[in-house]
Amino acid sequence: MGTVEVARDMDVMRAALGDERLTYLGFSYGTYLGSLYADMYPTRVRAMVLDGAEDPSQDTEDFIEDQDRGFEVATESFLRDCFKAKDCPFKGHSVKAAVKKLDRLYDRADQSPLRNEYDARQVSEAVVRSAVEYSMYQTATWPRLRQALAQAYKGDGTKLLQLADESNGRRPNGRYDNSFEALMAINCVDHPESPCPFWPVKGSRSPAKVQAKGAPPIVVVGTTRDPATPYKEAQALAKQLEQGVLLTNDADGHTGYRRGSSCLDRKVDDYLLTAKAPRPSTCRPDATTHAKAQAKAST
C-alpha cells in the first residue's frame, strides 16, 4: 500500500494505456505520489502538475508542526472574513480576541459537550475541532461554519456535528467510508516514524528529497493560506525538483486549480495541453468568485 508501490502500479497503467509519457494532475497526497513517480521515472513524464504540494523530504513531526500552523493561519483568515458577515458570532472582535473566544468554545465542549438535535451523540471538543478544521479546506464552507458556531455559542452543536461527519466520512446511515483506514495503511508504510509500531509491514521509504533528474519542467502549485499543505511545502518541492516551476495562488483553502482563479486555471490548462511550462508567477481568485461561493453556500 506504500506510495512507491503505487507509483510502480501507475507506470504499469501508463504502459497499458499506450502512452509513451505520463500526463498527470495530482492534488494534496497526489503530489507526493506524482513527485515520487517523477523521481523514479523522470523520462516517462510528459507534463505534471502538483497542486497542494507535500514536501517528500520532510519528516512526520515537522509536517504536523507546519500543518498546525497552516490551520492557524487559515482560521485567522476565516475570522477576518467572518467579521464582514451579518451572522458572524465574532462581530466586533479583533482576530486575537476571536481566537480566544473560539478556544473557550473548545474548552466548554470538552467540559460539557454541546447538545445535538440530530441524534444521541455528544458534541465534544474533538467534534468541534474537526468541524472547524474541515471548514478551512474551502471558503465555500465558511458560511455554514459561521452559522454552526453561532448556534454552538447558544449550546446547540447540531450543525458542527454535521460538518464533522462530513470530515470523518460518516454517511447518513451511520456507516463510515474507509478513508481513515486507507490513510493509516499508506502512511504506516510511507512514514515508518509515524505512530505505527504495530504495523506488520516495514516502511519502504524514508524522508528524502526528490529531484526528478531528466524530467521536463514540473509545475508546482502552492496556495498561500492552504491549511493542509502549507505554502512552504510547495516552495520546498519546487526547489528540490531539477526543473520545478512554482505557481503561487494567493488565496484561501486547500489546493488552487479550479478553485476560482481564471489566471491559475489558464496557466495549468495551457501547460497540460502543450507541455510548455509557464514562468513562475502569482495568481489570485477572480473578484466575484468568493462572493458567489458564499452566497451559494448561504442558501
Short mmCIF file of C-alpha atoms in Angstrom, two decimals, residues 10-279:
data_model
loop_
_atom_site.label_atom_id
_atom_site.label_comp_id
_atom_site.label_asym_id
_atom_site.label_seq_id
_atom_site.Cartn_x
_atom_site.Cartn_y
_atom_site.Cartn_z
CA MET A 10 0.78 3.84 -12.13
CA ASP A 11 3.60 3.24 -14.59
CA VAL A 12 2.04 -0.10 -15.50
CA MET A 13 -1.24 1.76 -16.13
CA ARG A 14 0.57 4.29 -18.32
CA ALA A 15 2.04 1.49 -20.42
CA ALA A 16 -1.26 -0.40 -20.62
CA LEU A 17 -2.95 2.74 -21.97
CA GLY A 18 -0.32 3.02 -24.68
CA ASP A 19 1.04 6.39 -23.51
CA GLU A 20 4.77 6.84 -24.07
CA ARG A 21 4.85 9.50 -21.36
CA LEU A 22 2.59 10.39 -18.46
CA THR A 23 0.39 13.48 -18.21
CA TYR A 24 -0.50 13.88 -14.54
CA LEU A 25 -2.51 16.23 -12.33
CA GLY A 26 -2.20 15.47 -8.61
CA PHE A 27 -3.75 17.16 -5.58
CA SER A 28 -2.59 17.00 -1.94
CA TYR A 29 -1.40 13.42 -1.31
CA GLY A 30 -1.45 13.10 -5.11
CA THR A 31 1.52 15.47 -5.20
CA TYR A 32 3.53 13.03 -3.11
CA LEU A 33 2.62 10.23 -5.48
CA GLY A 34 3.44 12.38 -8.51
CA SER A 35 6.79 13.59 -7.20
CA LEU A 36 7.90 10.04 -6.36
CA TYR A 37 6.81 8.84 -9.81
CA ALA A 38 8.82 11.64 -11.45
CA ASP A 39 11.86 10.76 -9.36
CA MET A 40 11.58 7.08 -10.26
CA TYR A 41 10.66 7.51 -13.94
CA PRO A 42 11.79 11.01 -14.97
CA THR A 43 12.00 10.30 -18.69
CA ARG A 44 8.43 8.96 -18.72
CA VAL A 45 6.89 12.28 -17.69
CA ARG A 46 5.27 14.47 -20.35
CA ALA A 47 3.59 17.08 -18.13
CA MET A 48 2.97 17.05 -14.39
CA VAL A 49 1.07 19.45 -12.10
CA LEU A 50 1.41 19.04 -8.32
CA ASP A 51 -1.22 21.16 -6.55
CA GLY A 52 -1.28 21.50 -2.76
CA ALA A 53 2.19 20.06 -2.54
CA GLU A 54 3.71 17.89 0.16
CA ASP A 55 7.45 18.09 0.78
CA PRO A 56 8.73 14.48 0.44
CA SER A 57 11.91 15.34 2.33
CA GLN A 58 10.06 16.38 5.49
CA ASP A 59 9.62 14.03 8.42
CA THR A 60 6.24 13.49 10.06
CA GLU A 61 6.92 15.61 13.14
CA ASP A 62 7.91 18.68 11.10
CA PHE A 63 4.97 18.19 8.74
CA ILE A 64 2.49 18.08 11.62
CA GLU A 65 4.02 21.21 13.12
CA ASP A 66 3.77 23.07 9.79
CA GLN A 67 0.23 21.85 9.26
CA ASP A 68 -0.83 23.04 12.72
CA ARG A 69 0.46 26.48 11.85
CA GLY A 70 -1.26 26.26 8.47
CA PHE A 71 -4.62 25.70 10.15
CA GLU A 72 -3.94 28.63 12.48
CA VAL A 73 -3.30 30.92 9.51
CA ALA A 74 -6.41 29.64 7.72
CA THR A 75 -8.59 30.10 10.81
CA GLU A 76 -7.39 33.68 11.23
CA SER A 77 -8.25 34.33 7.59
CA PHE A 78 -11.71 32.83 8.14
CA LEU A 79 -12.25 35.13 11.12
CA ARG A 80 -11.26 38.25 9.15
CA ASP A 81 -13.78 37.25 6.50
CA CYS A 82 -16.38 36.45 9.16
CA PHE A 83 -16.23 39.99 10.55
CA LYS A 84 -17.81 41.23 7.29
CA ALA A 85 -20.89 38.98 7.60
CA LYS A 86 -24.10 39.84 9.46
CA ASP A 87 -24.35 36.37 11.02
CA CYS A 88 -20.77 36.36 12.34
CA PRO A 89 -20.63 35.34 16.04
CA PHE A 90 -17.35 37.25 16.42
CA LYS A 91 -18.69 40.62 15.35
CA GLY A 92 -16.76 43.49 16.93
CA HIS A 93 -13.82 41.30 17.95
CA SER A 94 -10.20 41.57 16.92
CA VAL A 95 -8.65 38.46 15.38
CA LYS A 96 -6.79 37.79 18.64
CA ALA A 97 -9.97 38.14 20.71
CA ALA A 98 -11.94 35.97 18.27
CA VAL A 99 -9.33 33.21 18.51
CA LYS A 100 -9.61 33.32 22.30
CA LYS A 101 -13.40 33.11 22.05
CA LEU A 102 -13.07 30.07 19.78
CA ASP A 103 -10.64 28.49 22.25
CA ARG A 104 -13.19 28.99 25.02
CA LEU A 105 -15.75 27.10 22.93
CA TYR A 106 -13.32 24.18 22.65
CA ASP A 107 -12.84 24.22 26.43
CA ARG A 108 -16.58 24.43 27.02
CA ALA A 109 -17.29 21.46 24.74
CA ASP A 110 -14.55 19.49 26.50
CA GLN A 111 -16.01 20.10 29.94
CA SER A 112 -19.66 19.77 28.94
CA PRO A 113 -20.47 18.56 25.40
CA LEU A 114 -22.96 20.63 23.41
CA ARG A 115 -26.46 19.31 22.81
CA ASN A 116 -27.37 17.88 19.45
CA GLU A 117 -30.77 17.85 17.74
CA TYR A 118 -29.55 15.41 15.08
CA ASP A 119 -29.12 12.19 17.10
CA ALA A 120 -27.98 10.98 20.52
CA ARG A 121 -24.26 11.66 20.05
CA GLN A 122 -22.47 14.28 22.11
CA VAL A 123 -20.69 17.22 20.52
CA SER A 124 -17.35 17.11 22.28
CA GLU A 125 -14.26 19.26 21.80
CA ALA A 126 -12.92 16.78 19.24
CA VAL A 127 -16.10 17.16 17.18
CA VAL A 128 -15.93 20.97 17.30
CA ARG A 129 -12.28 21.00 16.24
CA SER A 130 -12.98 18.53 13.45
CA ALA A 131 -15.77 20.75 12.11
CA VAL A 132 -13.66 23.90 12.22
CA GLU A 133 -10.62 22.30 10.58
CA TYR A 134 -12.74 20.65 7.89
CA SER A 135 -14.27 24.02 7.04
CA MET A 136 -10.86 25.54 6.35
CA TYR A 137 -10.40 23.39 3.25
CA GLN A 138 -12.62 25.58 1.08
CA THR A 139 -14.14 29.02 1.51
CA ALA A 140 -17.49 27.77 0.24
CA THR A 141 -17.94 26.08 3.63
CA TRP A 142 -17.31 29.25 5.64
CA PRO A 143 -20.97 30.43 5.74
CA ARG A 144 -22.02 27.04 7.15
CA LEU A 145 -19.30 27.27 9.78
CA ARG A 146 -20.39 30.78 10.76
CA GLN A 147 -23.94 29.55 11.29
CA ALA A 148 -22.76 26.44 13.13
CA LEU A 149 -20.59 28.43 15.51
CA ALA A 150 -23.35 30.97 16.16
CA GLN A 151 -25.62 28.09 17.23
CA ALA A 152 -22.82 26.49 19.25
CA TYR A 153 -22.44 29.59 21.39
CA LYS A 154 -26.10 29.08 22.27
CA GLY A 155 -25.39 25.49 23.28
CA ASP A 156 -26.53 23.78 20.06
CA GLY A 157 -23.82 21.74 18.32
CA THR A 158 -26.02 20.14 15.65
CA LYS A 159 -24.53 21.90 12.65
CA LEU A 160 -20.99 21.39 13.93
CA LEU A 161 -21.68 17.67 14.22
CA GLN A 162 -22.90 17.57 10.62
CA LEU A 163 -19.71 19.26 9.42
CA ALA A 164 -17.59 16.87 11.48
CA ASP A 165 -19.45 13.90 9.99
CA GLU A 166 -18.56 15.08 6.50
CA SER A 167 -14.95 15.41 7.57
CA ASN A 168 -14.87 11.91 9.06
CA GLY A 169 -16.55 10.17 6.14
CA ARG A 170 -19.71 9.33 8.09
CA ARG A 171 -22.72 8.61 5.90
CA PRO A 172 -26.34 9.43 6.84
CA ASN A 173 -26.97 5.76 7.68
CA GLY A 174 -24.26 5.88 10.36
CA ARG A 175 -21.70 3.91 8.40
CA TYR A 176 -18.24 5.28 7.62
CA ASP A 177 -16.20 5.09 4.44
CA ASN A 178 -12.73 3.56 4.70
CA SER A 179 -10.73 6.75 4.09
CA PHE A 180 -9.06 6.76 7.50
CA GLU A 181 -8.18 3.06 7.30
CA ALA A 182 -6.64 3.67 3.87
CA LEU A 183 -4.74 6.68 5.20
CA MET A 184 -3.25 4.63 8.02
CA ALA A 185 -2.32 1.76 5.71
CA ILE A 186 -0.46 4.12 3.36
CA ASN A 187 1.13 6.35 5.99
CA CYS A 188 2.46 3.45 8.04
CA VAL A 189 4.44 2.27 5.02
CA ASP A 190 5.45 5.71 3.72
CA HIS A 191 6.35 7.20 7.09
CA PRO A 192 7.53 4.44 9.42
CA GLU A 193 8.50 7.05 12.02
CA SER A 194 4.81 7.91 12.45
CA PRO A 195 2.81 6.18 15.23
CA CYS A 196 2.66 2.79 13.55
CA PRO A 197 4.88 0.44 15.62
CA PHE A 198 2.17 -2.21 15.43
CA TRP A 199 2.10 -2.23 11.63
CA PRO A 200 3.21 -5.64 10.29
CA VAL A 201 4.85 -4.33 7.10
CA LYS A 202 8.11 -2.38 7.20
CA GLY A 203 8.25 1.02 5.56
CA SER A 204 9.58 1.23 2.02
CA ARG A 205 10.79 4.83 2.12
CA SER A 206 12.33 7.40 4.45
CA PRO A 207 12.01 11.18 4.03
CA ALA A 208 14.28 12.30 1.18
CA LYS A 209 14.44 15.00 -1.45
CA VAL A 210 13.20 14.28 -4.96
CA GLN A 211 14.97 15.76 -7.97
CA ALA A 212 13.43 14.03 -10.99
CA LYS A 213 16.66 14.46 -12.95
CA GLY A 214 15.96 14.30 -16.66
CA ALA A 215 12.25 15.10 -16.35
CA PRO A 216 10.73 18.05 -18.21
CA PRO A 217 9.59 21.12 -16.23
CA ILE A 218 7.13 20.14 -13.48
CA VAL A 219 4.57 22.71 -12.28
CA VAL A 220 4.04 23.01 -8.52
CA VAL A 221 1.01 24.98 -7.28
CA GLY A 222 1.09 26.43 -3.77
CA THR A 223 -1.79 28.30 -2.11
CA THR A 224 -0.60 30.92 0.36
CA ARG A 225 -3.15 30.17 3.09
CA ASP A 226 -3.57 26.46 2.48
CA PRO A 227 -4.32 24.81 5.85
CA ALA A 228 -3.49 21.20 4.99
CA THR A 229 -0.37 21.59 2.83
CA PRO A 230 1.18 24.94 3.81
CA TYR A 231 2.68 27.12 1.09
CA LYS A 232 6.25 26.49 2.29
CA GLU A 233 5.82 22.84 1.26
CA ALA A 234 5.22 23.88 -2.35
CA GLN A 235 8.22 26.20 -2.23
CA ALA A 236 10.40 23.38 -0.92
CA LEU A 237 9.25 20.87 -3.55
CA ALA A 238 9.71 23.32 -6.42
CA LYS A 239 13.30 23.95 -5.29
CA GLN A 240 14.08 20.24 -4.96
CA LEU A 241 12.98 19.36 -8.46
CA GLU A 242 15.61 19.78 -11.16
CA GLN A 243 13.09 21.73 -13.23
CA GLY A 244 10.39 22.81 -10.79
CA VAL A 245 8.16 25.77 -11.67
CA LEU A 246 6.24 27.34 -8.78
CA LEU A 247 2.83 28.89 -9.41
CA THR A 248 1.65 30.82 -6.35
CA ASN A 249 -2.07 31.03 -5.65
CA ASP A 250 -2.63 33.97 -3.30
CA ALA A 251 -5.82 32.61 -1.78
CA ASP A 252 -7.53 30.59 0.96
CA GLY A 253 -8.39 26.91 1.01
CA HIS A 254 -6.70 23.64 0.11
CA THR A 255 -5.29 23.46 -3.46
CA GLY A 256 -5.80 26.06 -6.18
CA TYR A 257 -6.72 24.64 -9.58
CA ARG A 258 -10.42 25.08 -10.42
CA ARG A 259 -10.95 26.97 -7.17
CA GLY A 260 -11.91 30.30 -8.67
CA SER A 261 -8.78 31.78 -10.27
CA SER A 262 -9.05 32.01 -14.05
CA CYS A 263 -5.41 33.15 -14.08
CA LEU A 264 -4.22 29.93 -12.44
CA ASP A 265 -6.61 27.70 -14.38
CA ARG A 266 -5.43 29.14 -17.69
CA LYS A 267 -1.76 28.59 -16.90
CA VAL A 268 -2.36 25.00 -15.78
CA ASP A 269 -4.62 24.19 -18.74
CA ASP A 270 -2.16 25.61 -21.28
CA TYR A 271 0.69 23.62 -19.73
CA LEU A 272 -1.24 20.33 -19.67
CA LEU A 273 -2.29 20.78 -23.29
CA THR A 274 1.03 21.95 -24.76
CA ALA A 275 3.60 20.66 -22.20
CA LYS A 276 5.15 24.14 -22.32
CA ALA A 277 5.71 25.26 -18.74
CA PRO A 278 4.70 28.75 -17.61
CA ARG A 279 7.08 31.08 -15.84
#
